[in-house]
PDB file of C-alpha atoms in Angstrom:
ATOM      1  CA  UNK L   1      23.110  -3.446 -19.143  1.00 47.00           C
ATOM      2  CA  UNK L   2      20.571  -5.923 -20.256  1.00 52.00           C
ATOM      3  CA  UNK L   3      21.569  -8.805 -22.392  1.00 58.00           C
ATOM      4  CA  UNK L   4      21.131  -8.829 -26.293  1.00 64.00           C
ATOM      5  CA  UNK L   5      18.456 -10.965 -27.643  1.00 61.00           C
ATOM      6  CA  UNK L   6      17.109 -11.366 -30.937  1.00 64.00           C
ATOM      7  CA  UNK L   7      13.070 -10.618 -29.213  1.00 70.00           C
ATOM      8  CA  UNK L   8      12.016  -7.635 -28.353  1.00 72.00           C
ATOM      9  CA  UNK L   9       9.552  -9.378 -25.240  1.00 72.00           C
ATOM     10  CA  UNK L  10       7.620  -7.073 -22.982  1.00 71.00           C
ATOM     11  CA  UNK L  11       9.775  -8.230 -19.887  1.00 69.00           C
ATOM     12  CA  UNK L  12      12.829  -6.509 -21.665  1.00 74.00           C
ATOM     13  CA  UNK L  13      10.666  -3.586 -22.558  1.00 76.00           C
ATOM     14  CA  UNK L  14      10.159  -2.833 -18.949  1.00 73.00           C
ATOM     15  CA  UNK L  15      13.645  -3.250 -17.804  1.00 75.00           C
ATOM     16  CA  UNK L  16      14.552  -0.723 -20.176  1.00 78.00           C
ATOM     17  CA  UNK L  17      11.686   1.730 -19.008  1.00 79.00           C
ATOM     18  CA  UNK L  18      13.153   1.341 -15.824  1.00 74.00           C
ATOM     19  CA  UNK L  19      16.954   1.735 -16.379  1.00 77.00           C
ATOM     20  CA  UNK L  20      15.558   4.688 -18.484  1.00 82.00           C
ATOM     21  CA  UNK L  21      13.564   6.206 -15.370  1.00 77.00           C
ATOM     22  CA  UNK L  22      16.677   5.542 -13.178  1.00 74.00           C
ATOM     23  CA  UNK L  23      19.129   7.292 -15.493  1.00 77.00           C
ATOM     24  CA  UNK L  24      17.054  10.278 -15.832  1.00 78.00           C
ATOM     25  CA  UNK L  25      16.535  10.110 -12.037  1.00 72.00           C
ATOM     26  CA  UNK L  26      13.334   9.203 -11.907  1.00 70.00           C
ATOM     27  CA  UNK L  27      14.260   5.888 -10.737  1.00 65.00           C
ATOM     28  CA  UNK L  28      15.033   4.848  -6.737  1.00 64.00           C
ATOM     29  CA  UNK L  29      16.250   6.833  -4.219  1.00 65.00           C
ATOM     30  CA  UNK L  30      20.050   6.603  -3.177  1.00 64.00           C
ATOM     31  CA  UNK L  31      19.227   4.190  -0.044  1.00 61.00           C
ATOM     32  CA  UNK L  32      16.604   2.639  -1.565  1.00 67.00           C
ATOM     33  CA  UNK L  33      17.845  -0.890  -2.619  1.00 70.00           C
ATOM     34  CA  UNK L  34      16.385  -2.617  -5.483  1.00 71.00           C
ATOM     35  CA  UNK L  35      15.432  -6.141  -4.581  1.00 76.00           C
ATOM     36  CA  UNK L  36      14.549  -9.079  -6.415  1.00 79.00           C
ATOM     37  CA  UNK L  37      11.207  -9.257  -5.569  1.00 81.00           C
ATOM     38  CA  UNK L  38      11.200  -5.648  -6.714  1.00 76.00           C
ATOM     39  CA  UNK L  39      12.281  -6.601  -9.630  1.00 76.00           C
ATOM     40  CA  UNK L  40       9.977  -8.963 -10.529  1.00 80.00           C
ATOM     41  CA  UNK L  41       7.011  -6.797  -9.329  1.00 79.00           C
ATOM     42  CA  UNK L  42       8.582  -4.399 -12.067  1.00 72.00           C
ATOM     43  CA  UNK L  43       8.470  -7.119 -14.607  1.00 74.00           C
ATOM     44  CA  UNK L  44       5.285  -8.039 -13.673  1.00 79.00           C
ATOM     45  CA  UNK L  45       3.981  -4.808 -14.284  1.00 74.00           C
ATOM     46  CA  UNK L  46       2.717  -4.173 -10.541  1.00 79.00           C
ATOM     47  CA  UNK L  47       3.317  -0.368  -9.222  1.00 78.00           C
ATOM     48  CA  UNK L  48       4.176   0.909  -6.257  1.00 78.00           C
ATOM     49  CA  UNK L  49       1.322   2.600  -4.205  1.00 86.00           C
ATOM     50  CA  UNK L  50       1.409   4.372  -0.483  1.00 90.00           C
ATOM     51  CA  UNK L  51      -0.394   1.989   1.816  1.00 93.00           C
ATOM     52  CA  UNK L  52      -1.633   3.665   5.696  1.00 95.00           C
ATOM     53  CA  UNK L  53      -4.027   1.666   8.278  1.00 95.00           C
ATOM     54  CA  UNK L  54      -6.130   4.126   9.734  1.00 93.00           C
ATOM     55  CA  UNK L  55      -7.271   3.579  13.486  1.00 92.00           C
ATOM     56  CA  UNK L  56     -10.417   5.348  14.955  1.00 89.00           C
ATOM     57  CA  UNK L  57     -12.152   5.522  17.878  1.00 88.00           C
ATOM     58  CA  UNK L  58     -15.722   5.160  16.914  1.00 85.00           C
ATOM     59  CA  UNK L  59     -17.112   6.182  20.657  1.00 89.00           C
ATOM     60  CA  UNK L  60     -15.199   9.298  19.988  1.00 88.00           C
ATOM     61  CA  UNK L  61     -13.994   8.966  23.597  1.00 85.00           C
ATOM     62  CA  UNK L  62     -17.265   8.061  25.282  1.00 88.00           C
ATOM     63  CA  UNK L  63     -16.143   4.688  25.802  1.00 86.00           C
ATOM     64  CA  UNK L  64     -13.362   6.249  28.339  1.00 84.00           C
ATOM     65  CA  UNK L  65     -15.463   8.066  30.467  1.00 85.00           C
ATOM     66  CA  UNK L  66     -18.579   5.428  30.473  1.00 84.00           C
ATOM     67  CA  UNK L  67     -17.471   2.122  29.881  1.00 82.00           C
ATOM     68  CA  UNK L  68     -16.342   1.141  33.497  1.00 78.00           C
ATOM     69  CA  UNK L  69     -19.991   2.070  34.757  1.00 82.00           C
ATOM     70  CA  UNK L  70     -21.479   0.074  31.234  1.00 80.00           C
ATOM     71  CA  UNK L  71     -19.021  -2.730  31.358  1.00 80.00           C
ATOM     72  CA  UNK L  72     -17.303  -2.713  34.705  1.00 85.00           C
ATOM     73  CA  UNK L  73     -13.941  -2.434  33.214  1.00 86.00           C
ATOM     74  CA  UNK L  74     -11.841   0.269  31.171  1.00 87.00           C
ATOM     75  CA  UNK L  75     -11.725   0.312  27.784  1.00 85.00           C
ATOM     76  CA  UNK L  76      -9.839   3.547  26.374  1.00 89.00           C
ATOM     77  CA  UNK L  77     -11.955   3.003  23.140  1.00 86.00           C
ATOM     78  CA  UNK L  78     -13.914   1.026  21.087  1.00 86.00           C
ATOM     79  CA  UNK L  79     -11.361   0.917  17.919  1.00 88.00           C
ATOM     80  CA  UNK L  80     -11.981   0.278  14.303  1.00 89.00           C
ATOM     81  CA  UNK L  81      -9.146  -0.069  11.545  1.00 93.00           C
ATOM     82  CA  UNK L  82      -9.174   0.064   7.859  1.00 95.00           C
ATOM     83  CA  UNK L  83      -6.220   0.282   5.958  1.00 96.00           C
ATOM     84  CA  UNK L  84      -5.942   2.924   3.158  1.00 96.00           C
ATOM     85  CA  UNK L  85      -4.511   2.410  -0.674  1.00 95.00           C
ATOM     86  CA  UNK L  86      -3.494   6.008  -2.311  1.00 93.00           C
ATOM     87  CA  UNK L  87      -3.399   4.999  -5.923  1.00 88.00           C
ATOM     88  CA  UNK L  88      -2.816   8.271  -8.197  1.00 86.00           C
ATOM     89  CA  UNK L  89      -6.058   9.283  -9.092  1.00 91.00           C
ATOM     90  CA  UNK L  90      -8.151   7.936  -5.943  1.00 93.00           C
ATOM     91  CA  UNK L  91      -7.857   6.794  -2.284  1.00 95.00           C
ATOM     92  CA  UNK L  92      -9.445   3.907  -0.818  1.00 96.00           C
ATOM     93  CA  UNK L  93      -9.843   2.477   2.603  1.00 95.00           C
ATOM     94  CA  UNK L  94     -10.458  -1.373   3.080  1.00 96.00           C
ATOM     95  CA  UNK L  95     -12.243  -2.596   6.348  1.00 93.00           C
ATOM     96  CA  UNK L  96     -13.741  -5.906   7.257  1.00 92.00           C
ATOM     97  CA  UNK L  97     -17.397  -5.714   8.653  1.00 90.00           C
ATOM     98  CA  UNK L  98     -18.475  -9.650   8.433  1.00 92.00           C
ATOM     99  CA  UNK L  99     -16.912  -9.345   4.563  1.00 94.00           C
ATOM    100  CA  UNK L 100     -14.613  -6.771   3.181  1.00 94.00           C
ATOM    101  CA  UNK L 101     -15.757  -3.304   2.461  1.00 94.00           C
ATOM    102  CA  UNK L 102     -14.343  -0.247   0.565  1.00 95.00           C
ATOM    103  CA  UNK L 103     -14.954   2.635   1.263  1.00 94.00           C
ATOM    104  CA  UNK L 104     -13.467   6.310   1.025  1.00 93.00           C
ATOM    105  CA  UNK L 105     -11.162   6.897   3.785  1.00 91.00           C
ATOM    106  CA  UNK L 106     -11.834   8.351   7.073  1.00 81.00           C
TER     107      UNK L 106
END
């Protein structure tokens, strides 16, 4: 229910979109609780988008077979991470290199 006021503001144009989406089940999950910072992300007009971090092994395993004779110790691998944003139309995977790159992911 969202309070009467005489101004139709864009904050209580988005609540309705989303007690709208909810109703017609295109809202939240069941066990999915609706928090206040969700809220305001909602009124703020920020979306929700699947976030990963990918790890890799760029010796593709060398590094576990040579690096005790290289290095004199074991190392397993020599790992990189990025971590990867699937917005609707694209997918990208941020890494830092010295400064922060984008790139597609894998």
């Amino acid at each position: 229910r969202l309070v009467q006021s005489p101004k139709n503001v864009l904050e209580k144009q988005w609540a309705q979109e989303v007690l709208k989406k909810d109703a017609e089940g295109e809202g939240f999950e069941e066990d999915e609780e609706f928090s206040y910072y969700d809220f305001l992300n909602v009124m703020l007009g920020r979306k929700r988008f699947k976030v990963s971090i990918f790890l890799y092994d760029i010796s593709n395993g060398v590094a576990a077979k040579w690096s005790w004779l290289l290095l004199g110790q074991h190392m397993p691998g020599i790992w990189h991470s990025g971590i990867v944003v699937e917005w609707p139309n694209r997918s990208a995977e941020f890494w830092f290199g010295g400064s922060l790159f984008e790139s597609a992911p894998g």
